[in-house]
Coordinates of N, CA and C in Angstrom, one line a residue:
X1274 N -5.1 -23.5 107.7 CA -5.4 -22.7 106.6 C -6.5 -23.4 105.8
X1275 N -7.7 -22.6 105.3 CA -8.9 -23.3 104.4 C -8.4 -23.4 103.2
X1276 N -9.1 -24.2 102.5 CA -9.0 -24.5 101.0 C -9.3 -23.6 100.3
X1277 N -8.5 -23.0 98.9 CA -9.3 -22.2 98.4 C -10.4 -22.3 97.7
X1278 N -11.8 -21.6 97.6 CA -13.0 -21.9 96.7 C -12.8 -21.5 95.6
X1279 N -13.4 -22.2 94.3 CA -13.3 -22.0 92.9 C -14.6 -21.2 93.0
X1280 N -14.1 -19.3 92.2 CA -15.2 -18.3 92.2 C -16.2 -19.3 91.3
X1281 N -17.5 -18.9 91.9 CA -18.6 -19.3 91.2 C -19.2 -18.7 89.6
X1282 N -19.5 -19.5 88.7 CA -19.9 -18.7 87.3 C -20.5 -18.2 87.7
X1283 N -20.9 -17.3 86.8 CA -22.0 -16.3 86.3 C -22.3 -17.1 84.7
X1284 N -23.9 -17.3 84.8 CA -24.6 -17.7 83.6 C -24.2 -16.0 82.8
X1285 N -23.8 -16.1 81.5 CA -23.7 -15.2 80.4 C -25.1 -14.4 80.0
X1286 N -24.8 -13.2 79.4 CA -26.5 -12.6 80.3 C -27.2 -13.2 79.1
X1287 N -28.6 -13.0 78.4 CA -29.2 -13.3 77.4 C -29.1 -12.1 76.2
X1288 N -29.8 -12.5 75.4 CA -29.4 -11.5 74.4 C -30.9 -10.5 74.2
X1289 N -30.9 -9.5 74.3 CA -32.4 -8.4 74.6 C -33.0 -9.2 73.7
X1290 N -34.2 -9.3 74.0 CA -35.8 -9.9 73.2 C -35.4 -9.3 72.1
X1291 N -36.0 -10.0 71.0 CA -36.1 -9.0 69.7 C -34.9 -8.7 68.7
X1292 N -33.9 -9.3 69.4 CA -32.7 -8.7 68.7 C -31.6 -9.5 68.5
X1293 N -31.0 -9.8 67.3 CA -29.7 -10.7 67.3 C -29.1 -10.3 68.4
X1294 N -28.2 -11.5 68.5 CA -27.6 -11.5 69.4 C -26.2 -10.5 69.3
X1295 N -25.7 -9.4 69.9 CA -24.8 -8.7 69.7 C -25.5 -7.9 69.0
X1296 N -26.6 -7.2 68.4 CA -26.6 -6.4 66.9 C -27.7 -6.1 67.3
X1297 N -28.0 -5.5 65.9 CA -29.7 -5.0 66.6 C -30.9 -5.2 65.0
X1298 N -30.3 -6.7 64.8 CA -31.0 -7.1 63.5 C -32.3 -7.6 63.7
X1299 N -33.2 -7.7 63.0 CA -34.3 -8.1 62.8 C -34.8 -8.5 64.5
X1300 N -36.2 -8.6 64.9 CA -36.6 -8.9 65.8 C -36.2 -11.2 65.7
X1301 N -36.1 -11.3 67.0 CA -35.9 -12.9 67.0 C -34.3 -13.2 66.4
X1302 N -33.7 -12.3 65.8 CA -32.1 -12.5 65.6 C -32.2 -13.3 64.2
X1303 N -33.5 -13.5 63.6 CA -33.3 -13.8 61.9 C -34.1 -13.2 61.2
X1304 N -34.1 -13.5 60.1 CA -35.1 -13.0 59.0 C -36.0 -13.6 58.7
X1305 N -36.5 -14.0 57.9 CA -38.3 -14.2 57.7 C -38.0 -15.7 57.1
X1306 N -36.6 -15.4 56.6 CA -35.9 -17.2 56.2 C -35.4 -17.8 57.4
X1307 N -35.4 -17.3 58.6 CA -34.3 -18.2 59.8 C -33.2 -17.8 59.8
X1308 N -32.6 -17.3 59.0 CA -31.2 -17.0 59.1 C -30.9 -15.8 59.9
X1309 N -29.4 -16.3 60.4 CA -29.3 -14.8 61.6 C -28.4 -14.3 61.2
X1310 N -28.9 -13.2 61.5 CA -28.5 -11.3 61.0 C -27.3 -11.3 61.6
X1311 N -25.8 -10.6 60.8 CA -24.6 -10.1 61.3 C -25.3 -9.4 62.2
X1312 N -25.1 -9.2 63.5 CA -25.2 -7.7 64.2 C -23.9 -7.0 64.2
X1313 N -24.1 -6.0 64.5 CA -23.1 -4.8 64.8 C -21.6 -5.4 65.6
X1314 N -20.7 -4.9 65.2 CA -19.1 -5.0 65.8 C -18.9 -4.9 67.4
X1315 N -19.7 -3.3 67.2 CA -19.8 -2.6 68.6 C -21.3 -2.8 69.6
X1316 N -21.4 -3.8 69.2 CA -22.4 -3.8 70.0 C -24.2 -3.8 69.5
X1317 N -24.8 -2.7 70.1 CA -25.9 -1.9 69.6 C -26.0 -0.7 69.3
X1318 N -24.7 0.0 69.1 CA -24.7 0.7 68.3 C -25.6 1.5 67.0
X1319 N -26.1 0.7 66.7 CA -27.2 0.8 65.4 C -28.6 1.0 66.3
X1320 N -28.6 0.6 67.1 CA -30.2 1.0 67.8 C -30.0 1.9 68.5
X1321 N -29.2 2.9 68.4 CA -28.8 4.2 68.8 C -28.7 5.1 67.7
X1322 N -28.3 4.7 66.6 CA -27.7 5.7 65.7 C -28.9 6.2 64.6
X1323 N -29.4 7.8 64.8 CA -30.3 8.5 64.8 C -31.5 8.1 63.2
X1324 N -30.4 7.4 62.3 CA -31.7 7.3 60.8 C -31.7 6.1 61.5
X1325 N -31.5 5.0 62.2 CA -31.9 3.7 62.2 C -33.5 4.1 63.2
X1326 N -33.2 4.5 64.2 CA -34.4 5.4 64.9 C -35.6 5.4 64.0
X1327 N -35.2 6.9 63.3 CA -36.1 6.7 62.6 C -36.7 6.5 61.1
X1328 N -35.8 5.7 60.9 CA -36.5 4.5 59.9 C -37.4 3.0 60.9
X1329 N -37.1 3.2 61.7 CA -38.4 2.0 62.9 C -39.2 3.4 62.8
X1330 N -39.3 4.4 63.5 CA -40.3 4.8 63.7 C -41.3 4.8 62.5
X1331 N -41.0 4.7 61.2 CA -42.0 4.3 59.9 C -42.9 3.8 60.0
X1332 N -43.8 3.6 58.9 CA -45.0 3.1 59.2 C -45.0 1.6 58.3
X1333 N -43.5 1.0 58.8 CA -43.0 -0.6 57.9 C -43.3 -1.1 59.3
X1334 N -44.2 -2.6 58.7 CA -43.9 -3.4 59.8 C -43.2 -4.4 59.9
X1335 N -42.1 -4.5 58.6 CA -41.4 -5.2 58.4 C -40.0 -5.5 59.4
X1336 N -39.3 -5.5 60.5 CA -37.9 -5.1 60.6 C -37.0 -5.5 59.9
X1337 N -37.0 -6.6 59.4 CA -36.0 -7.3 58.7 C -35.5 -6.3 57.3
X1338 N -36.8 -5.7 57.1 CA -36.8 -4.9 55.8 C -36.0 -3.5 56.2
X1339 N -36.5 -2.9 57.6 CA -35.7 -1.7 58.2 C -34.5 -2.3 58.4
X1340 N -33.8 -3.0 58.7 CA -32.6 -3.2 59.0 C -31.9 -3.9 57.5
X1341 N -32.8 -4.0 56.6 CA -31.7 -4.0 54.5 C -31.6 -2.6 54.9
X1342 N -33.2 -1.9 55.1 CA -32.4 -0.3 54.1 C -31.4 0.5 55.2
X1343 N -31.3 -0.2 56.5 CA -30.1 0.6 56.6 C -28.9 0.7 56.7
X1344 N -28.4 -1.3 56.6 CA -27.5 -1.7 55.7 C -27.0 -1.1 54.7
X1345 N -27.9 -0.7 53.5 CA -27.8 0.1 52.5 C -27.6 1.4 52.2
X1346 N -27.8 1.6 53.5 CA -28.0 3.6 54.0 C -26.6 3.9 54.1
X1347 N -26.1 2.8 55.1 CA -24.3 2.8 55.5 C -23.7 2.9 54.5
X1348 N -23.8 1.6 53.5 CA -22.9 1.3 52.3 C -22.8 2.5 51.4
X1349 N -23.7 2.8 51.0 CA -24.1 3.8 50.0 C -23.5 5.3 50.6
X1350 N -23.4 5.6 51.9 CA -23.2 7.0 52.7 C -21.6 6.4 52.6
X1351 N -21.2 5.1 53.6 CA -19.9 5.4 54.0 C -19.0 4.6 53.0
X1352 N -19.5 3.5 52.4 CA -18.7 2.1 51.7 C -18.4 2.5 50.4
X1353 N -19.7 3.6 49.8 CA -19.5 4.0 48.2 C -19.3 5.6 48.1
X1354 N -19.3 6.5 49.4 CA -19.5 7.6 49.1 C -20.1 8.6 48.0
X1355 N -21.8 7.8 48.3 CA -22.7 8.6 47.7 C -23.3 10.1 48.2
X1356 N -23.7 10.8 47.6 CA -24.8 11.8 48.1 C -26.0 12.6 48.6
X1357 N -26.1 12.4 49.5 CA -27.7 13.0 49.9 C -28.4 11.8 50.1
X1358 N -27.9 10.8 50.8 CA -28.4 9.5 50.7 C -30.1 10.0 51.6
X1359 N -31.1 9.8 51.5 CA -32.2 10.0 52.3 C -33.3 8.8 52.6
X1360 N -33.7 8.4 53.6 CA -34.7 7.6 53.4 C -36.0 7.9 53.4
X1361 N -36.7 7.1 52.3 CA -38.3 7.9 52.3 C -38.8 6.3 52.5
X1362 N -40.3 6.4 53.8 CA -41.3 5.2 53.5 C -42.1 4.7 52.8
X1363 N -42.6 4.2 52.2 CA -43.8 3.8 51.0 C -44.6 2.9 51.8
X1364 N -45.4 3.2 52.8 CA -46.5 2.3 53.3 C -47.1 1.5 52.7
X1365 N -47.6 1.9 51.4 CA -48.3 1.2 50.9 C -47.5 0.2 49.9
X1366 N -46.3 -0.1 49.9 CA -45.2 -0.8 49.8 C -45.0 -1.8 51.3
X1367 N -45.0 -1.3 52.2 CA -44.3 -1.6 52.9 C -42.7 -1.9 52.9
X1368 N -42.1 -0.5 52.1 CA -40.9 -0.6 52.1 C -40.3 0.9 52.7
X1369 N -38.9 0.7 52.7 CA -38.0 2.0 53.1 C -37.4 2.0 51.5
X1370 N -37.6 3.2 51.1 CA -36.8 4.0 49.8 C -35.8 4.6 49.8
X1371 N -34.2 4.5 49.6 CA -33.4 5.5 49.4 C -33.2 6.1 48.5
X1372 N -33.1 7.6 48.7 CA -32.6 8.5 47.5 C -31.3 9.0 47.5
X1373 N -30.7 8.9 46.4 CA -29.4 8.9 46.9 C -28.6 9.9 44.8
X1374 N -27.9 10.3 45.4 CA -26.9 10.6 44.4 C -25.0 10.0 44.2
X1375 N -25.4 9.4 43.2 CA -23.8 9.0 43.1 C -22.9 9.8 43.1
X1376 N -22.7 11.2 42.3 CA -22.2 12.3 42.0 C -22.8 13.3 42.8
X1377 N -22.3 14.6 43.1 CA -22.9 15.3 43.7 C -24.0 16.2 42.7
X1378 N -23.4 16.3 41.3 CA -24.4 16.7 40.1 C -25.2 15.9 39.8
X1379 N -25.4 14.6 39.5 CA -26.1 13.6 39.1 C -27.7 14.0 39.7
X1380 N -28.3 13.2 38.5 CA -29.9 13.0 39.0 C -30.6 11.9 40.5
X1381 N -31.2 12.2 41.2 CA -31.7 11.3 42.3 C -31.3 9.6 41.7
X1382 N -31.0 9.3 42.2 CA -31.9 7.6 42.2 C -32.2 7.0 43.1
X1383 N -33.0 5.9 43.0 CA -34.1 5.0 43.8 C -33.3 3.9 44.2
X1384 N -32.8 3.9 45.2 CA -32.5 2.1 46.1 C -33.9 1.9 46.6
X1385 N -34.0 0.3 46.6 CA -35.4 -0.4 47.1 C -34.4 -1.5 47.7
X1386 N -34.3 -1.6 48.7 CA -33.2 -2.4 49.9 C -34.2 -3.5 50.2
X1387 N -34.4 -4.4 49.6 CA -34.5 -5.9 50.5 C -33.8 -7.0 50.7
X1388 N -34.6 -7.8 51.7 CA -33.5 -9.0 52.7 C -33.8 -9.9 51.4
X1389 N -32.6 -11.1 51.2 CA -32.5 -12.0 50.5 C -33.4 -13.2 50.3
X1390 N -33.8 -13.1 51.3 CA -34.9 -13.8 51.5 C -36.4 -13.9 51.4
X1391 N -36.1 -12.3 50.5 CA -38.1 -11.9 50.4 C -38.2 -12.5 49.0
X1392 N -39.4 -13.1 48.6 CA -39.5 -13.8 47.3 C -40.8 -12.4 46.6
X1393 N -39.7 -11.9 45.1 CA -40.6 -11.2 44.5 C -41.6 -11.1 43.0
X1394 N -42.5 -11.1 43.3 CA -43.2 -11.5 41.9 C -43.0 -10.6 40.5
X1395 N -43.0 -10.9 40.0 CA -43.4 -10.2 38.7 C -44.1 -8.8 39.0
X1396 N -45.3 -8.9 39.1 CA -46.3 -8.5 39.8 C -46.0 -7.4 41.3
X1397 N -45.4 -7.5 41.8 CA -44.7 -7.2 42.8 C -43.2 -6.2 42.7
X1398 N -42.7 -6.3 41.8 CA -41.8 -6.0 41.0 C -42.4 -4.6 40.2
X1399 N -43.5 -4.5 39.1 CA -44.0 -3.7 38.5 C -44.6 -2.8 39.4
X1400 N -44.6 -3.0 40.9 CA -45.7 -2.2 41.9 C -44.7 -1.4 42.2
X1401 N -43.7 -2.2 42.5 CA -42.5 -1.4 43.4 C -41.9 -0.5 42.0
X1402 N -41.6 -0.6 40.9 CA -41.5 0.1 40.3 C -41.9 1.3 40.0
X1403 N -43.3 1.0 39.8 CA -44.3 2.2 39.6 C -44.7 3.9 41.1
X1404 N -44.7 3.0 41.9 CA -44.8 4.0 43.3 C -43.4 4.3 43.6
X1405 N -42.4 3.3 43.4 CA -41.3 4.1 44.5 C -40.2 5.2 43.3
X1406 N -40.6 4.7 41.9 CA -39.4 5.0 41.3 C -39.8 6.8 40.9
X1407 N -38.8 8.0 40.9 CA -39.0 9.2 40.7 C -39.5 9.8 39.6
X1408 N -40.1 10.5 39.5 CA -40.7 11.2 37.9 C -39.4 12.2 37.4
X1409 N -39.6 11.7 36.1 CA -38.6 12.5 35.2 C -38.7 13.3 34.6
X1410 N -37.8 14.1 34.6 CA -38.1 15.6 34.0 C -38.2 15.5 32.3
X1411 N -37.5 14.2 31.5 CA -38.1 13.9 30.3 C -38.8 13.0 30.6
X1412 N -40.2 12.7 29.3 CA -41.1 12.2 29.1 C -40.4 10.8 28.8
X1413 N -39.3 11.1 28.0 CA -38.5 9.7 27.0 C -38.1 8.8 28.2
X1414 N -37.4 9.3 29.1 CA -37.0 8.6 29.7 C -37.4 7.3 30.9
X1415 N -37.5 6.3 30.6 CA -38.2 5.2 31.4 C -37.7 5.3 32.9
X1416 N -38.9 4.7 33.9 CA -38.7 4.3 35.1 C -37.5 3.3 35.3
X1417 N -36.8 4.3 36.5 CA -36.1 3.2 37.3 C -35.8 3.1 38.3
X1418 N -35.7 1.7 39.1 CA -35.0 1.9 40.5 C -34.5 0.5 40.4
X1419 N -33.4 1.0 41.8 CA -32.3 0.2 42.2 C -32.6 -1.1 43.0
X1420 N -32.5 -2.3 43.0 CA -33.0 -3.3 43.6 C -31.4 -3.6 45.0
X1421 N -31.5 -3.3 46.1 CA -30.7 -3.8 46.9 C -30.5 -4.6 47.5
X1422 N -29.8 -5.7 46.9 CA -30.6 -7.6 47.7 C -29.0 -7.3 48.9
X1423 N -30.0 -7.7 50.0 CA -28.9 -7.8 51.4 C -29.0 -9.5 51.7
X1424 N -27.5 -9.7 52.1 CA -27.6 -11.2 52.0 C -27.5 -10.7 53.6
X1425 N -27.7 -12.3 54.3 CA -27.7 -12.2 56.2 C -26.1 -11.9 56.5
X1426 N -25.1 -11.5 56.0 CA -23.9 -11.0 56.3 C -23.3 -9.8 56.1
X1427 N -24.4 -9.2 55.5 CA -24.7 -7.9 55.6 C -23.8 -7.0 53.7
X1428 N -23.8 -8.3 53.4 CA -23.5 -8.3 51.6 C -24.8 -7.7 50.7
X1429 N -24.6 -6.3 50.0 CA -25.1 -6.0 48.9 C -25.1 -6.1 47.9
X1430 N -26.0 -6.6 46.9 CA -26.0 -6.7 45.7 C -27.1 -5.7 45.1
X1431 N -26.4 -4.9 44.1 CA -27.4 -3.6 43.4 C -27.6 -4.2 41.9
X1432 N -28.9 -4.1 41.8 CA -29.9 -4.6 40.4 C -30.6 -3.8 40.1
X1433 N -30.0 -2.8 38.8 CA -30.7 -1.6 38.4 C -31.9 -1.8 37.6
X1434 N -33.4 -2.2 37.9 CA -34.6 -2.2 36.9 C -34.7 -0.9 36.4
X1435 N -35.5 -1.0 34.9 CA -36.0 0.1 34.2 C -37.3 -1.0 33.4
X1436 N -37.9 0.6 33.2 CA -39.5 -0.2 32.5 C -39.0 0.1 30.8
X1437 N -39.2 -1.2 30.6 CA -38.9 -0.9 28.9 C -37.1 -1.3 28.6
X1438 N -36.7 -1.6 27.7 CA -35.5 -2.1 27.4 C -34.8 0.1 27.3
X1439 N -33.5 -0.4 27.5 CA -32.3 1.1 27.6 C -31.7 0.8 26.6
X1440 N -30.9 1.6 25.9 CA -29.6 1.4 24.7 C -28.8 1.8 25.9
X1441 N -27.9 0.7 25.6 CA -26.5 1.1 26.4 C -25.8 2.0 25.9
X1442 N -25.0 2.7 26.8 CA -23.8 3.6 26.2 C -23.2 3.2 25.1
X1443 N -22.2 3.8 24.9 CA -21.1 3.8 23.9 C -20.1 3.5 24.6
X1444 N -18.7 2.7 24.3 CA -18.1 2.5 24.9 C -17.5 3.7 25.3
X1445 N -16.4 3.4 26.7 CA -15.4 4.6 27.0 C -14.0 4.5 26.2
X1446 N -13.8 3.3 25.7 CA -12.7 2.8 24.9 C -12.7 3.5 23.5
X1447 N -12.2 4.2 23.3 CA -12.4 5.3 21.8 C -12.0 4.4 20.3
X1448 N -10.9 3.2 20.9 CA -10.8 2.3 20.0 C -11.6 1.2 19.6
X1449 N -13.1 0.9 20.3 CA -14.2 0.3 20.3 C -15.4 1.4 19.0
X1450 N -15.1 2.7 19.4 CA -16.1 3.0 18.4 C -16.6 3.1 17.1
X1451 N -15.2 2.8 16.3 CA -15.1 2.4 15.1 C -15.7 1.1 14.7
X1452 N -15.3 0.5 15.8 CA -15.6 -1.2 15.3 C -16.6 -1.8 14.8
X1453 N -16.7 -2.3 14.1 CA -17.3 -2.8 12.8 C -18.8 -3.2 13.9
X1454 N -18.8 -4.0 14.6 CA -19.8 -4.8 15.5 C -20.7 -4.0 16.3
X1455 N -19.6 -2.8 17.0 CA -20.5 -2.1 17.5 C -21.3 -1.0 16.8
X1456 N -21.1 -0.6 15.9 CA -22.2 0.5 14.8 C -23.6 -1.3 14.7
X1457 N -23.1 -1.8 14.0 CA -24.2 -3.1 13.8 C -25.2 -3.2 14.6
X1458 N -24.8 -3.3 16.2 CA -25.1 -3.4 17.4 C -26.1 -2.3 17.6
X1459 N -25.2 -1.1 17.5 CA -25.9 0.1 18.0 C -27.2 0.5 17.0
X1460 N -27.2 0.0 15.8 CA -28.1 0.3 14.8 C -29.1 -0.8 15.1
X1461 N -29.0 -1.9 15.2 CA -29.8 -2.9 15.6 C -30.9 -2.3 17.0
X1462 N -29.9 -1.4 18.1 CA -31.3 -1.2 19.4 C -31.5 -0.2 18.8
X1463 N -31.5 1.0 18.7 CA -32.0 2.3 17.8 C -33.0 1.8 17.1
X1464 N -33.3 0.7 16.3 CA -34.4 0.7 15.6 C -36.0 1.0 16.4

């Protein structure tokens, strides 16, 4: 009787050029900081699934940037159940824009989805402002859009800019409105 042979490995395959490993994050499997991109659960899934398509086909040459806004596309569609989520390009941004409604009545608003690791200027800030954010049907009312910082684990953080300081609401607490502090308050930004 022969000895039995120990089946031979197989080397584990590589991970496709271009792409985290498992996922289908940024080209090279990081961001523009090194850091690697969660990929997908299932696989590549996402390099199949029709707005990731085409949000690459855009005219961003960023990936890291295509693969925030569609991080943000999911969260916002399936994690927050927002409405009409859409994405629009800004070339001359080189960004992906979402439009999205929180409410089904509500007015548009502007997500600007970037990776954590993009450093933004002042300067840079007032640009993205001005081009991406929607015109209002009142004159009073100031620009705004949504800042969507994606950390490398696929964590969103939303930072609502507006040009020019807002008066905040009124509280929802009916026992707050009386209060001595907040009329003070409220008369102090009204000026």
């Amino acid at each position: 009787m022969e000895p039995e042979q120990e089946p031979e490995l197989q080397p584990e395959p590589e991970p496709e050029p271009g792409r985290a490993e498992g996922g289908c994050g940024p080209p090279g499997g990081s961001s523009a900081g090194g850091r690697r991109w969660a990929g997908g659960a299932g696989g590549n899934w996402m390099a199949a699934h029709p707005v990731f398509t085409e949000m690459m086909s855009l005219d961003i040459s960023d990936s890291s940037q295509i693969y925030a806004a569609f991080l943000v596309y999911l969260d916002l569609l399936e994690g927050r159940n927002w409405h009409e989520v859409k994405h629009v390009g800004v070339a001359e941004l080189q960004l992906i824009c979402l439009h999205a409604r929180e409410k089904e009545l509500d007015s548009l608003q502007v997500m600007v989805p970037v990776p954590v690791d993009i450093s933004l200027s002042h300067e840079r800030l007032r640009e993205i402002m001005k081009k991406a954010s929607l015109p209002c049907d009142n004159p009073d009312t100031p620009l705004s859009v949504t800042l969507a910082i994606v950390e490398s684990d696929s964590t969103v953080v939303y930072y609502k800019m507006t040009d020019g300081f807002v008066i905040p609401e009124p509280p929802d607490n009916t026992e707050d409105v009386g209060n001595k502090h907040w009329k003070k308050k409220r008369r102090k930004l009204s000026k």
